[in-house]
mmCIF file of C-alpha atoms and ligand atoms in Angstrom:
data_model
loop_
_atom_site.group_PDB
_atom_site.id
_atom_site.type_symbol
_atom_site.label_atom_id
_atom_site.label_comp_id
_atom_site.label_asym_id
_atom_site.label_seq_id
_atom_site.Cartn_x
_atom_site.Cartn_y
_atom_site.Cartn_z
ATOM 1 C CA MET A 1 15.527 22.302 20.588
ATOM 2 C CA THR A 2 13.710 25.515 18.975
ATOM 3 C CA ASP A 3 9.947 25.170 18.997
ATOM 4 C CA ARG A 4 9.240 25.772 16.094
ATOM 5 C CA ILE A 5 9.946 23.753 12.603
ATOM 6 C CA THR A 6 9.130 24.551 8.991
ATOM 7 C CA LEU A 7 6.771 22.076 7.030
ATOM 8 C CA GLN A 8 7.558 22.745 3.061
ATOM 9 C CA VAL A 9 4.591 21.533 0.855
ATOM 10 C CA GLU A 10 4.325 20.742 -2.130
ATOM 11 C CA ARG A 11 1.236 22.326 -3.647
ATOM 12 C CA TYR A 12 -0.352 21.534 -6.619
ATOM 13 C CA ARG A 13 -3.857 22.159 -8.517
ATOM 14 C CA PRO A 14 -2.785 19.852 -11.881
ATOM 15 C CA GLU A 15 -6.081 21.746 -13.769
ATOM 16 C CA GLN A 16 -4.171 25.300 -12.742
ATOM 17 C CA GLU A 17 -0.775 24.958 -12.504
ATOM 18 C CA THR A 18 1.551 23.247 -14.942
ATOM 19 C CA GLU A 19 4.185 21.281 -12.164
ATOM 20 C CA PRO A 20 4.250 21.933 -8.387
ATOM 21 C CA THR A 21 5.491 24.678 -6.493
ATOM 22 C CA TRP A 22 6.475 24.512 -3.052
ATOM 23 C CA GLN A 23 5.176 26.970 0.444
ATOM 24 C CA SER A 24 6.343 26.857 3.329
ATOM 25 C CA TYR A 25 4.708 27.072 6.703
ATOM 26 C CA GLU A 26 6.609 27.705 10.821
ATOM 27 C CA VAL A 27 4.506 24.880 12.710
ATOM 28 C CA PRO A 28 5.248 23.956 16.704
ATOM 29 C CA LEU A 29 7.790 21.570 17.455
ATOM 30 C CA ARG A 30 6.495 18.856 20.056
ATOM 31 C CA GLU A 31 7.784 16.471 21.377
ATOM 32 C CA ASP A 32 4.458 14.032 20.762
ATOM 33 C CA TRP A 33 3.442 15.878 17.483
ATOM 34 C CA SER A 34 3.905 13.660 14.297
ATOM 35 C CA VAL A 35 3.870 15.258 11.081
ATOM 36 C CA LEU A 36 0.321 15.000 10.169
ATOM 37 C CA ASP A 37 -0.456 17.249 13.282
ATOM 38 C CA GLY A 38 1.749 19.363 11.738
ATOM 39 C CA LEU A 39 -0.162 19.327 8.167
ATOM 40 C CA ASN A 40 -3.858 19.190 10.291
ATOM 41 C CA TYR A 41 -1.867 22.359 12.479
ATOM 42 C CA VAL A 42 -1.162 23.956 9.151
ATOM 43 C CA LYS A 43 -4.982 23.143 7.920
ATOM 44 C CA ASP A 44 -6.551 24.943 10.782
ATOM 45 C CA HIS A 45 -4.774 27.931 11.494
ATOM 46 C CA LEU A 46 -2.408 28.440 8.461
ATOM 47 C CA ASP A 47 -3.819 27.835 5.274
ATOM 48 C CA GLY A 48 -7.203 25.800 5.391
ATOM 49 C CA THR A 49 -6.717 25.404 1.364
ATOM 50 C CA LEU A 50 -4.098 23.021 1.599
ATOM 51 C CA SER A 51 -5.114 19.549 0.772
ATOM 52 C CA TYR A 52 -4.130 15.759 2.196
ATOM 53 C CA ARG A 53 -6.204 12.557 3.093
ATOM 54 C CA TRP A 54 -5.968 11.517 7.245
ATOM 55 C CA SER A 55 -8.424 9.674 9.369
ATOM 56 C CA CYS A 56 -7.433 7.368 11.998
ATOM 57 C CA ARG A 57 -4.442 8.846 12.950
ATOM 58 C CA MET A 58 -2.874 5.994 14.836
ATOM 59 C CA GLY A 59 -1.413 3.455 11.644
ATOM 60 C CA ILE A 60 -4.587 2.059 10.801
ATOM 61 C CA CYS A 61 -6.672 3.271 8.015
ATOM 62 C CA GLY A 62 -3.465 3.650 5.488
ATOM 63 C CA SER A 63 -4.946 6.549 4.492
ATOM 64 C CA CYS A 64 -1.833 9.545 5.140
ATOM 65 C CA GLY A 65 0.580 8.170 3.175
ATOM 66 C CA MET A 66 3.265 11.188 1.766
ATOM 67 C CA THR A 67 6.420 11.815 0.885
ATOM 68 C CA VAL A 68 8.510 13.217 3.933
ATOM 69 C CA ASP A 69 12.126 14.449 3.082
ATOM 70 C CA GLY A 70 11.994 11.723 0.068
ATOM 71 C CA ASP A 71 10.748 8.727 1.739
ATOM 72 C CA PRO A 72 6.998 7.387 1.549
ATOM 73 C CA THR A 73 5.988 7.145 5.258
ATOM 74 C CA LEU A 74 2.908 7.121 6.948
ATOM 75 C CA THR A 75 2.621 11.150 8.234
ATOM 76 C CA CYS A 76 1.007 10.116 11.114
ATOM 77 C CA ALA A 77 3.141 7.761 12.499
ATOM 78 C CA GLU A 78 6.252 9.330 12.112
ATOM 79 C CA LEU A 79 7.256 12.492 14.811
ATOM 80 C CA LEU A 80 8.454 15.484 13.610
ATOM 81 C CA THR A 81 10.815 15.717 15.778
ATOM 82 C CA ASP A 82 13.092 13.303 14.209
ATOM 83 C CA HIS A 83 13.149 16.083 11.454
ATOM 84 C CA SER A 84 14.546 18.170 13.447
ATOM 85 C CA PRO A 85 15.858 21.133 13.103
ATOM 86 C CA GLY A 86 14.039 21.073 9.833
ATOM 87 C CA PRO A 87 12.743 22.183 7.109
ATOM 88 C CA VAL A 88 10.934 19.373 6.367
ATOM 89 C CA GLN A 89 9.659 18.548 3.264
ATOM 90 C CA VAL A 90 6.010 16.754 2.750
ATOM 91 C CA GLY A 91 4.546 15.680 -1.218
ATOM 92 C CA PRO A 92 2.622 13.510 -2.602
ATOM 93 C CA LEU A 93 3.257 10.055 -2.730
ATOM 94 C CA ARG A 94 5.459 9.274 -5.697
ATOM 95 C CA ASN A 95 3.864 6.996 -8.850
ATOM 96 C CA PHE A 96 0.855 8.003 -8.419
ATOM 97 C CA PRO A 97 -1.346 11.021 -10.023
ATOM 98 C CA VAL A 98 -1.976 14.722 -8.357
ATOM 99 C CA ILE A 99 -5.688 15.070 -7.854
ATOM 100 C CA ARG A 100 -4.764 18.426 -5.564
ATOM 101 C CA ASP A 101 -1.717 19.002 -3.801
ATOM 102 C CA LEU A 102 -0.831 15.808 -1.141
ATOM 103 C CA VAL A 103 -4.070 14.168 -2.330
ATOM 104 C CA VAL A 104 -3.002 11.170 -5.147
ATOM 105 C CA ASP A 105 -5.979 9.622 -7.332
ATOM 106 C CA ILE A 106 -5.699 5.775 -5.722
ATOM 107 C CA ASP A 107 -7.965 4.168 -8.186
ATOM 108 C CA ASP A 108 -5.082 1.785 -10.267
ATOM 109 C CA PHE A 109 -4.264 0.241 -7.419
ATOM 110 C CA MET A 110 -8.017 -0.546 -6.315
ATOM 111 C CA HIS A 111 -8.440 -1.684 -9.830
ATOM 112 C CA LYS A 112 -5.134 -3.668 -8.914
ATOM 113 C CA LEU A 113 -6.087 -5.319 -5.549
ATOM 114 C CA VAL A 114 -9.812 -6.432 -7.181
ATOM 115 C CA ARG A 115 -8.085 -8.433 -9.379
ATOM 116 C CA VAL A 116 -6.711 -10.358 -7.200
ATOM 117 C CA LYS A 117 -9.690 -11.181 -5.204
ATOM 118 C CA PRO A 118 -8.292 -9.937 -1.967
ATOM 119 C CA TRP A 119 -11.134 -11.889 -0.220
ATOM 120 C CA ILE A 120 -12.160 -16.101 0.398
ATOM 121 C CA VAL A 121 -13.444 -17.491 -2.318
ATOM 122 C CA ARG A 122 -15.060 -20.773 -1.615
ATOM 123 C CA GLU A 123 -16.544 -23.109 -4.103
ATOM 124 C CA ASP A 124 -19.185 -23.541 -1.932
ATOM 125 C CA ASP A 125 -20.268 -19.784 -1.311
ATOM 126 C CA ASP A 126 -24.007 -20.352 -2.860
ATOM 127 C CA GLN A 127 -24.117 -22.482 -0.729
ATOM 128 C CA PRO A 128 -25.747 -22.590 3.414
ATOM 129 C CA VAL A 129 -22.789 -22.208 5.663
ATOM 130 C CA SER A 130 -23.511 -25.810 7.610
ATOM 131 C CA GLU A 131 -21.218 -25.899 10.138
ATOM 132 C CA GLY A 132 -21.598 -22.723 10.993
ATOM 133 C CA GLU A 133 -17.614 -21.874 10.482
ATOM 134 C CA TYR A 134 -14.249 -23.016 9.028
ATOM 135 C CA LEU A 135 -12.300 -23.840 11.977
ATOM 136 C CA GLN A 136 -8.725 -22.825 11.562
ATOM 137 C CA THR A 137 -5.655 -24.167 13.719
ATOM 138 C CA PRO A 138 -2.801 -21.248 15.036
ATOM 139 C CA ALA A 139 -0.573 -22.788 13.016
ATOM 140 C CA GLN A 140 -2.559 -22.833 9.780
ATOM 141 C CA MET A 141 -3.407 -18.807 10.725
ATOM 142 C CA ASP A 142 0.346 -18.425 11.086
ATOM 143 C CA GLU A 143 1.178 -19.234 7.435
ATOM 144 C CA TYR A 144 -0.937 -15.755 5.988
ATOM 145 C CA GLN A 145 -0.751 -13.657 9.097
ATOM 146 C CA GLN A 146 1.969 -11.433 8.762
ATOM 147 C CA TYR A 147 0.223 -10.850 5.216
ATOM 148 C CA SER A 148 -2.950 -9.847 6.553
ATOM 149 C CA MET A 149 -1.624 -6.446 8.703
ATOM 150 C CA CYS A 150 -1.539 -5.035 4.807
ATOM 151 C CA ILE A 151 -3.416 -1.717 5.454
ATOM 152 C CA ASN A 152 -3.353 -0.596 1.922
ATOM 153 C CA CYS A 153 -1.237 2.533 2.347
ATOM 154 C CA MET A 154 0.181 2.085 -1.019
ATOM 155 C CA ILE A 155 3.802 2.898 0.227
ATOM 156 C CA CYS A 156 5.288 0.037 -1.323
ATOM 157 C CA TYR A 157 4.169 0.737 -4.528
ATOM 158 C CA ALA A 158 5.312 4.266 -3.958
ATOM 159 C CA ALA A 159 8.532 2.520 -2.862
ATOM 160 C CA CYS A 160 8.837 0.469 -5.931
ATOM 161 C CA PRO A 161 10.927 1.334 -8.691
ATOM 162 C CA VAL A 162 9.416 -1.137 -11.220
ATOM 163 C CA TYR A 163 6.015 -0.020 -10.606
ATOM 164 C CA GLY A 164 7.260 3.785 -11.412
ATOM 165 C CA LEU A 165 8.569 2.609 -14.824
ATOM 166 C CA ASP A 166 5.625 0.323 -15.342
ATOM 167 C CA GLU A 167 1.834 1.140 -13.826
ATOM 168 C CA GLN A 168 1.143 -2.070 -15.780
ATOM 169 C CA PHE A 169 3.060 -4.146 -12.818
ATOM 170 C CA VAL A 170 0.355 -5.325 -10.217
ATOM 171 C CA GLY A 171 2.698 -4.031 -7.536
ATOM 172 C CA PRO A 172 3.617 -5.037 -3.759
ATOM 173 C CA ALA A 173 -0.017 -5.034 -1.704
ATOM 174 C CA ALA A 174 -1.773 -6.566 -4.471
ATOM 175 C CA ILE A 175 0.009 -9.728 -4.934
ATOM 176 C CA ALA A 176 1.008 -9.725 -0.657
ATOM 177 C CA LEU A 177 -2.820 -9.591 -1.067
ATOM 178 C CA ALA A 178 -3.524 -12.404 -3.036
ATOM 179 C CA GLN A 179 -0.728 -14.613 -1.163
ATOM 180 C CA ARG A 180 -2.551 -14.058 1.884
ATOM 181 C CA TYR A 181 -5.369 -15.218 0.946
ATOM 182 C CA ASN A 182 -3.870 -18.239 -1.244
ATOM 183 C CA LEU A 183 -2.314 -19.533 2.203
ATOM 184 C CA ASP A 184 -5.312 -19.241 3.751
ATOM 185 C CA SER A 185 -6.536 -23.100 4.967
ATOM 186 C CA ARG A 186 -10.241 -21.546 3.854
ATOM 187 C CA ASP A 187 -9.450 -19.858 0.886
ATOM 188 C CA GLN A 188 -10.249 -22.320 -2.854
ATOM 189 C CA GLY A 189 -9.190 -19.124 -4.580
ATOM 190 C CA ALA A 190 -5.845 -19.866 -5.639
ATOM 191 C CA ARG A 191 -6.270 -20.675 -9.033
ATOM 192 C CA ASP A 192 -8.341 -17.919 -9.873
ATOM 193 C CA ARG A 193 -5.970 -15.614 -8.765
ATOM 194 C CA LEU A 194 -2.850 -17.215 -10.578
ATOM 195 C CA ASP A 195 -3.688 -16.016 -14.082
ATOM 196 C CA VAL A 196 -3.324 -12.501 -12.976
ATOM 197 C CA LEU A 197 -0.098 -13.687 -11.193
ATOM 198 C CA ILE A 198 1.807 -15.511 -13.035
ATOM 199 C CA HIS A 199 1.297 -12.443 -16.172
ATOM 200 C CA PRO A 200 3.691 -10.706 -17.189
ATOM 201 C CA ASP A 201 2.926 -7.774 -14.853
ATOM 202 C CA GLY A 202 2.463 -10.148 -11.824
ATOM 203 C CA VAL A 203 4.979 -11.891 -9.845
ATOM 204 C CA TRP A 204 7.820 -11.853 -13.138
ATOM 205 C CA GLY A 205 7.708 -7.856 -13.060
ATOM 206 C CA CYS A 206 9.456 -7.944 -9.999
ATOM 207 C CA THR A 207 13.088 -7.665 -9.908
ATOM 208 C CA PHE A 208 13.811 -7.900 -6.292
ATOM 209 C CA VAL A 209 14.731 -4.628 -5.118
ATOM 210 C CA GLY A 210 12.899 -5.194 -1.871
ATOM 211 C CA GLU A 211 12.420 -1.253 -1.279
ATOM 212 C CA CYS A 212 9.268 -2.535 -0.774
ATOM 213 C CA THR A 213 9.627 -4.284 2.390
ATOM 214 C CA ARG A 214 11.974 -1.941 3.757
ATOM 215 C CA ALA A 215 9.681 1.083 3.362
ATOM 216 C CA CYS A 216 6.492 -0.987 4.339
ATOM 217 C CA PRO A 217 5.125 0.424 7.701
ATOM 218 C CA LYS A 218 3.593 -2.831 8.667
ATOM 219 C CA ASP A 219 6.338 -5.076 8.611
ATOM 220 C CA VAL A 220 4.878 -7.302 6.063
ATOM 221 C CA ASP A 221 7.217 -8.335 4.035
ATOM 222 C CA PRO A 222 5.576 -7.711 0.549
ATOM 223 C CA ALA A 223 9.075 -8.480 -1.326
ATOM 224 C CA GLY A 224 8.955 -12.385 0.233
ATOM 225 C CA ALA A 225 5.897 -12.467 -1.028
ATOM 226 C CA ILE A 226 6.497 -12.323 -4.276
ATOM 227 C CA GLN A 227 9.500 -14.186 -4.533
ATOM 228 C CA ARG A 228 7.521 -17.249 -2.426
ATOM 229 C CA TYR A 229 4.845 -16.860 -5.528
ATOM 230 C CA LYS A 230 7.186 -16.934 -8.191
ATOM 231 C CA LEU A 231 8.366 -20.831 -6.569
ATOM 232 C CA THR A 232 4.704 -21.385 -7.064
ATOM 233 C CA ALA A 233 4.228 -19.995 -10.457
ATOM 234 C CA ALA A 234 6.914 -21.759 -11.767
ATOM 235 C CA THR A 235 5.552 -25.083 -10.852
ATOM 236 C CA GLU A 236 2.103 -24.597 -12.279
ATOM 237 C CA SER A 237 3.604 -23.852 -15.937
ATOM 238 C CA LEU A 238 5.578 -26.534 -15.196
ATOM 239 C CA ARG A 239 2.813 -28.709 -14.282
ATOM 240 C CA SER A 240 0.836 -27.607 -17.340
ATOM 241 C CA PHE A 241 3.445 -28.154 -19.837
ATOM 242 C CA LEU A 242 3.533 -31.649 -18.575
ATOM 243 C CA LEU A 243 0.136 -32.977 -17.714
ATOM 244 C CA PRO A 244 -2.493 -33.628 -20.295
ATOM 245 C CA ARG A 245 -5.734 -31.398 -20.290
ATOM 246 C CA GLY A 246 -7.762 -33.271 -18.556
ATOM 247 C CA ALA A 247 -4.873 -34.332 -15.783
ATOM 248 C CA ARG A 248 -3.828 -30.718 -14.591
HETATM 249 S S1 LIG B 1 -4.078 9.011 9.336
HETATM 250 FE FE1 LIG B 1 -4.896 6.587 9.784
HETATM 251 S S2 LIG B 1 -2.458 5.569 8.918
HETATM 252 FE FE2 LIG B 1 -2.254 7.294 9.627
#
């Protein structure tokens, strides 16, 4: 194994350039170095103008998602040696507008997240909590725990061909997080989320390609959450159709 590897990095300043270009950098190839370590080497030693996001370096914050050799990936969790002898191509996450180089605009995702209320909704929110806590059994926690592993890295959106074609689609992580709270025994907000999820741009937009689940670095199963909610949505629609308004 050589002790160097080439990173080919997509560079783009949309306000000055009409299209992205590739720029090559040679970085040390160390056994414990991630792709993010390689980018940090570029930034610190070769080219301080390179722009990208990162924070925790341990697969927690979700900010370092990029496209590595064609796949949406957490760059802090992807070893350079797995791409040896290289070159390794690093680009921004697909399906999002580029702000600069490897930094994408996350506004669309943030708006979608807020729409599904990814927090515990309580009807007694304005009341003091009389007993101090809402107890939950381990079995009740198991219901939603898998979905709570989502770190909002947007890798599932970059992998999703439906979102790539139709940015109105609410998308995998937002729906998985909606389910995370719908399945939480302490939550009372499922009805608030229903309108968003049963809309044509909600769960019915998903064609079950399953790339979101395959790409998720935290082993969340957004595709499974969406299919599971389709059953809920169908049942709710039938209920609304069959029951008189006052009985729903
Ligand atoms: S830097 Fe936080 S997940 Fe990679």
